[in-house]
Coordinates of N, CA and C in Angstrom, one line a residue:
M12 N 153.5 73.2 63.2 CA 152.7 73.8 62.3 C 152.2 73.1 61.4
P13 N 151.1 73.1 61.9 CA 149.7 71.9 60.5 C 150.4 71.4 59.4
M14 N 150.1 70.6 59.1 CA 150.5 70.9 57.4 C 149.7 71.8 56.6
S15 N 150.2 72.1 55.3 CA 150.2 73.2 54.8 C 148.4 72.6 53.6
P16 N 147.6 73.4 54.0 CA 146.2 73.6 52.8 C 146.7 72.6 51.7
F17 N 147.8 73.5 51.1 CA 147.7 72.8 49.7 C 147.9 70.9 50.1
L18 N 149.1 70.4 50.7 CA 149.5 69.1 51.2 C 147.7 68.9 51.7
A19 N 147.3 69.0 52.4 CA 146.1 68.6 52.7 C 145.1 68.0 51.9
D20 N 144.7 69.2 50.9 CA 143.8 68.9 49.7 C 144.7 67.9 49.1
L21 N 146.4 67.6 49.0 CA 146.3 66.4 47.9 C 146.6 64.9 48.9
R22 N 146.7 65.0 50.2 CA 146.6 64.1 51.3 C 145.5 63.9 50.7
K23 N 144.0 64.5 50.5 CA 142.7 64.0 51.0 C 143.1 63.2 49.4
L24 N 142.7 63.2 48.1 CA 144.0 62.2 47.1 C 143.6 61.3 46.8
V25 N 145.3 61.5 48.0 CA 146.5 60.1 47.8 C 146.4 59.5 48.9
G26 N 145.4 60.2 50.1 CA 145.7 59.1 51.4 C 147.6 58.9 51.4
N27 N 147.9 57.5 51.9 CA 149.5 57.7 52.6 C 150.8 57.4 51.5
S28 N 150.1 57.1 50.5 CA 150.8 57.1 48.6 C 152.1 58.0 49.2
L29 N 152.6 57.1 48.0 CA 154.2 58.0 48.2 C 153.9 58.8 47.9
L30 N 155.0 61.2 48.3 CA 154.4 62.1 47.3 C 156.1 62.6 47.2
M31 N 156.1 63.0 46.7 CA 158.6 63.6 46.1 C 157.0 64.9 46.0
L32 N 158.2 65.9 47.2 CA 157.4 66.5 47.8 C 159.1 67.8 47.9
P33 N 158.8 69.1 46.9 CA 160.2 70.0 46.8 C 160.2 70.5 48.5
A34 N 161.3 70.5 49.3 CA 161.8 71.7 50.2 C 163.1 71.7 49.9
A35 N 163.6 72.6 51.7 CA 164.7 74.1 51.6 C 164.6 73.6 52.9
T36 N 166.2 73.5 53.5 CA 166.6 74.0 54.3 C 168.3 75.3 55.0
G37 N 167.9 75.3 55.3 CA 169.1 76.9 55.6 C 170.0 76.4 56.3
C38 N 171.4 76.2 55.7 CA 172.8 75.3 56.7 C 172.5 77.0 57.2
V39 N 172.8 77.6 58.5 CA 173.4 79.0 58.7 C 174.3 78.5 59.6
F40 N 175.7 79.7 59.6 CA 176.2 79.7 59.9 C 176.5 80.8 60.9
D41 N 177.8 80.3 62.1 CA 178.4 81.7 62.6 C 180.1 81.9 61.6
D42 N 180.4 83.4 62.9 CA 181.2 83.9 62.4 C 182.4 83.1 62.5
E43 N 182.1 81.8 63.2 CA 183.4 81.2 63.6 C 183.3 79.1 63.0
G44 N 182.6 79.3 62.3 CA 181.4 78.3 61.4 C 180.9 77.1 61.8
R45 N 180.6 77.3 62.6 CA 179.3 76.3 63.4 C 178.4 76.7 63.1
L46 N 178.1 76.0 62.8 CA 175.8 75.3 62.4 C 175.4 75.3 62.7
L47 N 174.0 75.6 62.3 CA 172.9 76.2 63.9 C 171.9 74.7 63.1
V48 N 172.0 73.6 64.3 CA 171.1 72.6 64.1 C 169.9 72.6 64.9
A49 N 169.2 71.8 64.9 CA 168.0 72.4 65.5 C 167.3 71.2 66.3
R50 N 166.6 70.8 66.4 CA 165.9 68.7 67.4 C 165.2 69.0 66.9
H51 N 164.4 68.6 66.8 CA 163.2 68.3 65.6 C 162.4 67.4 66.2
A52 N 161.1 67.4 66.4 CA 160.2 67.3 67.6 C 159.3 65.4 66.2
G53 N 159.6 64.2 66.6 CA 158.8 63.9 66.7 C 159.6 62.8 66.7
E54 N 159.3 61.1 66.1 CA 160.4 60.0 66.7 C 160.9 59.6 65.7
P55 N 161.9 59.2 65.6 CA 163.1 59.4 65.8 C 163.2 60.7 66.1
E56 N 164.0 61.1 67.0 CA 164.0 62.9 67.2 C 165.7 62.5 66.6
V57 N 166.1 63.9 65.6 CA 167.5 64.1 64.9 C 167.7 65.4 64.8
W58 N 167.9 65.4 65.3 CA 169.8 67.0 64.9 C 169.7 67.5 63.7
A59 N 169.1 68.6 63.1 CA 169.6 69.1 61.4 C 169.7 70.6 62.1
P60 N 169.4 70.9 60.5 CA 169.7 72.0 60.0 C 167.9 72.6 59.9
P61 N 167.5 73.4 60.6 CA 165.8 73.9 59.8 C 165.4 73.8 58.7
G62 N 164.7 73.6 58.3 CA 164.0 73.9 56.9 C 162.6 73.0 56.8
G63 N 162.7 72.7 55.7 CA 160.6 72.6 55.2 C 159.9 72.7 54.5
G64 N 158.8 72.6 54.0 CA 158.2 72.3 52.7 C 158.4 73.5 51.9
I65 N 157.7 73.4 50.0 CA 157.7 75.0 49.4 C 156.5 75.0 49.6
D66 N 155.6 75.4 49.6 CA 154.3 75.9 49.1 C 154.0 76.0 48.1
P67 N 153.2 76.6 47.3 CA 152.6 76.2 46.1 C 153.5 78.6 46.0
D68 N 154.3 78.7 44.9 CA 154.1 80.0 43.4 C 155.3 80.1 45.2
E69 N 155.7 79.8 45.7 CA 156.7 79.9 47.3 C 157.6 79.9 46.1
R70 N 159.6 81.1 46.6 CA 160.5 81.2 45.4 C 161.3 79.9 47.5
P71 N 161.8 78.4 46.7 CA 163.0 78.0 47.7 C 163.8 78.7 48.4
E72 N 164.4 80.3 48.5 CA 164.9 80.8 49.4 C 163.8 81.7 49.9
D73 N 162.5 81.4 49.9 CA 161.7 82.6 50.2 C 161.2 81.2 51.6
T74 N 160.8 79.9 51.1 CA 160.9 78.8 52.6 C 161.9 79.5 53.6
V75 N 163.3 78.9 53.2 CA 164.3 79.2 54.1 C 164.2 80.4 55.9
V76 N 163.6 81.1 54.8 CA 163.2 82.4 55.2 C 162.5 82.5 56.6
R77 N 161.4 81.9 55.6 CA 160.2 81.7 56.4 C 160.8 80.8 57.5
E78 N 160.3 79.4 57.3 CA 161.3 78.4 58.5 C 161.6 78.5 59.4
L79 N 162.8 79.2 59.1 CA 163.5 80.2 59.9 C 162.8 80.8 60.9
H80 N 161.8 81.6 60.5 CA 161.7 82.7 62.0 C 160.0 82.0 62.0
E81 N 159.7 81.3 61.4 CA 158.7 80.9 62.0 C 159.4 79.8 63.3
E82 N 160.1 78.5 62.6 CA 160.5 77.8 63.5 C 161.8 78.4 64.6
L83 N 162.7 78.9 64.3 CA 163.1 79.6 64.7 C 163.3 80.7 65.6
G84 N 162.3 81.4 65.7 CA 162.3 82.7 66.0 C 163.7 84.2 64.7
V85 N 164.3 83.4 64.9 CA 165.4 84.4 64.1 C 165.0 85.1 62.3
D86 N 166.2 85.9 62.1 CA 166.1 86.3 60.7 C 167.3 86.0 59.9
I87 N 167.4 85.2 58.6 CA 168.4 84.8 57.9 C 168.9 85.9 56.7
E88 N 170.3 85.1 56.3 CA 170.3 86.4 54.4 C 170.9 84.9 53.8
V89 N 170.0 84.6 53.2 CA 170.7 83.5 52.0 C 172.1 84.3 51.2
R90 N 173.2 83.0 51.4 CA 174.1 83.8 50.9 C 174.2 82.9 49.3
G91 N 173.6 81.9 48.9 CA 174.0 81.2 48.2 C 173.5 79.3 48.4
L92 N 173.6 79.0 47.1 CA 172.8 77.4 47.1 C 173.8 76.9 46.8
I93 N 173.8 75.2 48.3 CA 174.6 75.2 48.6 C 175.0 73.1 47.5
G94 N 173.4 73.1 47.3 CA 173.2 72.1 46.3 C 171.3 71.6 46.5
V95 N 171.6 70.7 45.0 CA 169.8 70.0 45.4 C 169.9 68.8 45.4
F96 N 168.9 68.8 46.7 CA 169.7 66.5 47.2 C 168.4 65.5 46.8
G97 N 168.3 64.4 46.9 CA 167.5 63.7 46.7 C 167.8 62.0 46.7
G98 N 166.5 61.3 46.2 CA 166.8 60.1 47.1 C 167.1 58.9 48.6
P99 N 166.9 57.9 48.2 CA 166.9 57.1 49.1 C 166.9 58.0 51.0
E100 N 167.9 58.0 50.9 CA 168.0 59.6 52.3 C 166.6 59.8 53.0
F101 N 166.2 61.1 51.3 CA 165.5 61.7 51.9 C 163.5 61.3 51.7
R102 N 163.8 59.9 51.6 CA 162.5 59.4 51.5 C 162.2 59.2 52.9
T103 N 161.0 59.5 53.8 CA 161.0 59.1 55.1 C 159.3 58.9 55.3
T104 N 158.7 58.1 56.3 CA 157.5 58.0 56.4 C 156.8 58.6 57.9
Y105 N 156.2 59.0 57.9 CA 155.4 59.9 59.2 C 154.4 59.1 59.8
A106 N 154.1 59.1 61.5 CA 154.0 58.0 61.8 C 152.2 58.0 61.7
N107 N 151.7 59.6 60.5 CA 150.4 59.3 61.1 C 150.3 58.0 59.6
G108 N 151.8 57.8 58.9 CA 152.2 57.4 57.9 C 151.2 57.2 56.5
H109 N 151.8 59.0 56.5 CA 152.4 59.9 55.4 C 154.1 59.1 54.4
Q110 N 153.9 59.1 53.7 CA 154.7 59.0 53.2 C 155.3 60.2 51.8
V111 N 157.3 60.2 52.6 CA 157.0 61.7 51.7 C 159.3 61.1 51.2
A112 N 158.9 61.2 49.6 CA 160.1 61.6 49.0 C 160.4 63.1 48.6
Y113 N 161.4 63.6 49.6 CA 161.4 64.8 49.2 C 163.2 64.6 48.1
V114 N 163.0 66.3 47.1 CA 163.4 66.9 46.5 C 164.5 67.9 47.3
N115 N 165.3 68.5 47.6 CA 166.0 69.2 48.9 C 166.8 70.7 48.8
A116 N 167.0 71.3 48.4 CA 167.2 72.3 47.4 C 168.4 73.1 49.0
V117 N 168.8 73.7 49.2 CA 170.3 74.1 50.5 C 170.9 74.9 50.5
Y118 N 170.8 75.8 51.4 CA 171.5 77.4 50.7 C 172.1 77.0 52.5
G119 N 173.7 78.1 51.8 CA 174.5 78.7 53.4 C 173.6 80.3 53.1
C120 N 173.4 80.4 54.5 CA 173.1 81.5 55.3 C 173.6 82.2 56.8
A121 N 173.6 83.7 56.8 CA 173.4 83.7 58.2 C 172.7 84.9 58.6
L122 N 172.9 84.5 60.5 CA 172.3 84.5 60.8 C 172.4 86.1 61.0
V123 N 170.9 87.0 60.7 CA 170.3 88.7 60.6 C 170.4 89.3 62.0
G124 N 169.7 88.5 62.7 CA 168.8 89.0 64.3 C 168.0 87.3 64.7
G125 N 167.2 87.9 65.0 CA 166.5 87.0 66.6 C 167.1 86.8 67.6
V126 N 166.6 86.1 67.8 CA 167.8 85.6 68.9 C 166.2 83.8 69.4
L127 N 167.5 82.8 68.9 CA 167.2 81.7 69.2 C 165.8 80.9 70.5
N128 N 164.9 81.2 69.5 CA 163.6 80.0 69.9 C 163.2 79.2 69.7
P129 N 162.9 78.0 69.5 CA 162.4 76.8 69.3 C 160.4 77.1 69.3
D130 N 160.2 76.4 68.5 CA 158.7 77.1 68.6 C 158.5 75.4 69.5
G131 N 159.1 75.0 69.8 CA 158.9 74.1 70.6 C 157.4 72.8 70.7
E132 N 156.7 73.3 69.0 CA 156.1 72.1 68.5 C 157.2 71.4 67.1
E133 N 157.8 72.2 66.4 CA 158.3 70.9 65.2 C 159.7 70.5 66.1
I134 N 160.1 72.1 67.0 CA 161.0 72.2 66.9 C 161.9 72.1 68.3
T135 N 162.8 71.3 69.2 CA 161.8 71.1 71.0 C 163.1 72.0 71.2
D136 N 164.5 72.1 70.1 CA 166.2 72.8 71.0 C 166.2 72.8 69.0
A137 N 167.7 73.7 70.1 CA 168.8 74.5 68.7 C 170.1 75.0 68.9
R138 N 170.8 74.5 68.4 CA 172.4 75.5 69.3 C 173.3 75.0 67.5
F139 N 174.1 76.1 68.4 CA 176.0 75.8 66.6 C 176.2 74.7 67.2
A140 N 176.6 74.0 66.8 CA 177.4 72.9 66.4 C 178.5 72.8 65.3
T141 N 180.0 72.5 66.2 CA 180.9 72.4 64.9 C 180.3 71.2 64.0
E142 N 181.4 70.6 63.1 CA 181.1 69.6 61.7 C 181.6 68.4 63.1
A143 N 182.9 68.8 63.9 CA 183.3 67.3 64.4 C 181.9 66.4 66.3
E144 N 181.9 68.2 66.6 CA 180.6 68.3 67.4 C 179.6 67.3 66.9
L145 N 179.5 67.6 65.7 CA 178.3 66.8 65.0 C 177.9 65.5 65.4
A146 N 179.2 64.5 65.2 CA 179.2 63.4 64.8 C 178.5 62.5 66.2
G147 N 178.3 63.1 67.4 CA 178.1 63.1 68.8 C 176.0 63.1 68.5
L148 N 176.4 62.8 67.8 CA 174.7 63.6 68.4 C 173.8 62.9 66.3
P149 N 172.7 62.9 67.2 CA 171.5 61.7 66.3 C 170.9 62.3 64.8
L150 N 172.1 62.6 63.6 CA 171.1 63.4 62.9 C 170.1 62.3 61.6
P151 N 170.1 62.9 60.5 CA 169.4 62.4 59.4 C 169.4 61.2 59.0
A152 N 169.0 61.1 58.3 CA 169.9 59.7 56.7 C 170.2 60.3 55.6
W153 N 170.4 61.5 55.1 CA 171.3 61.9 54.7 C 171.9 63.2 55.0
S154 N 172.5 63.8 56.4 CA 173.1 64.5 56.7 C 174.7 63.7 56.1
P155 N 175.2 62.7 56.3 CA 175.9 62.7 55.7 C 176.4 62.8 53.7
R156 N 175.4 62.8 53.1 CA 175.4 63.4 51.4 C 175.7 64.9 51.1
V157 N 174.5 65.5 52.9 CA 174.3 66.9 52.5 C 176.0 67.7 53.3
L158 N 176.0 67.2 54.9 CA 177.0 69.0 55.6 C 178.0 68.0 55.7
P159 N 178.5 67.5 54.6 CA 180.2 68.2 54.4 C 180.3 68.5 53.5
Q160 N 179.8 68.6 52.5 CA 178.6 70.0 51.5 C 178.9 71.1 51.9
A161 N 178.4 71.3 53.1 CA 177.4 72.6 53.8 C 178.5 73.2 54.2
F162 N 180.3 72.3 54.9 CA 180.9 73.1 55.6 C 182.3 72.4 55.1
A163 N 182.4 72.6 54.2 CA 183.6 72.9 52.9 C 182.1 74.3 51.7
W164 N 181.3 74.4 51.6 CA 181.0 75.4 51.0 C 180.6 76.9 51.8
W165 N 181.4 76.7 53.6 CA 181.3 77.4 53.9 C 182.3 78.1 54.6
R166 N 183.5 76.5 54.0 CA 185.0 77.5 54.1 C 185.6 77.8 53.6
E167 N 184.8 77.6 51.5 CA 185.6 78.0 50.5 C 185.3 79.3 50.4
R168 N 183.9 79.8 51.1 CA 183.8 81.5 50.6 C 183.7 82.3 52.5
W169 N 184.3 81.2 52.9 CA 183.9 82.5 54.7 C 184.7 82.5 55.4
S170 N 185.7 82.0 55.5 CA 186.8 81.5 56.2 C 187.9 82.1 56.2
A171 N 188.1 82.5 56.8 CA 189.9 83.7 57.2 C 191.0 82.6 56.7

């Protein structure tokens, strides 16, 4: 997906300067407690729960629903807030030089419809993985802060 018109206008004013931006991520769990992770295009390619930037006047939970539908073709139900995260692990510089520090609202979700179909532009692959399987995948710098809390959230609420 191209940059949102809001962000494109902002970038015209600030160039590559650091922006702090709100984002939302959906930790979608299946009935066995496996987490949906997507292989994000770019350098380096990483596997992470899907999500994206929050548009002006958009509720963070609506961002998660929109992003998962756009990027993966699935419909989800947001079941609760896992946490809000930020810090140096959430800072990145894109290939075009744009610097961003994200503040990320992470939601626990369930799949309610659709078939996993990566968009091929932002997401090149997707699958459900156990916590142990994630150790073998290239993950973003923020994953050690977020993913253990996401799995703990699922176990506390949904595991039998």
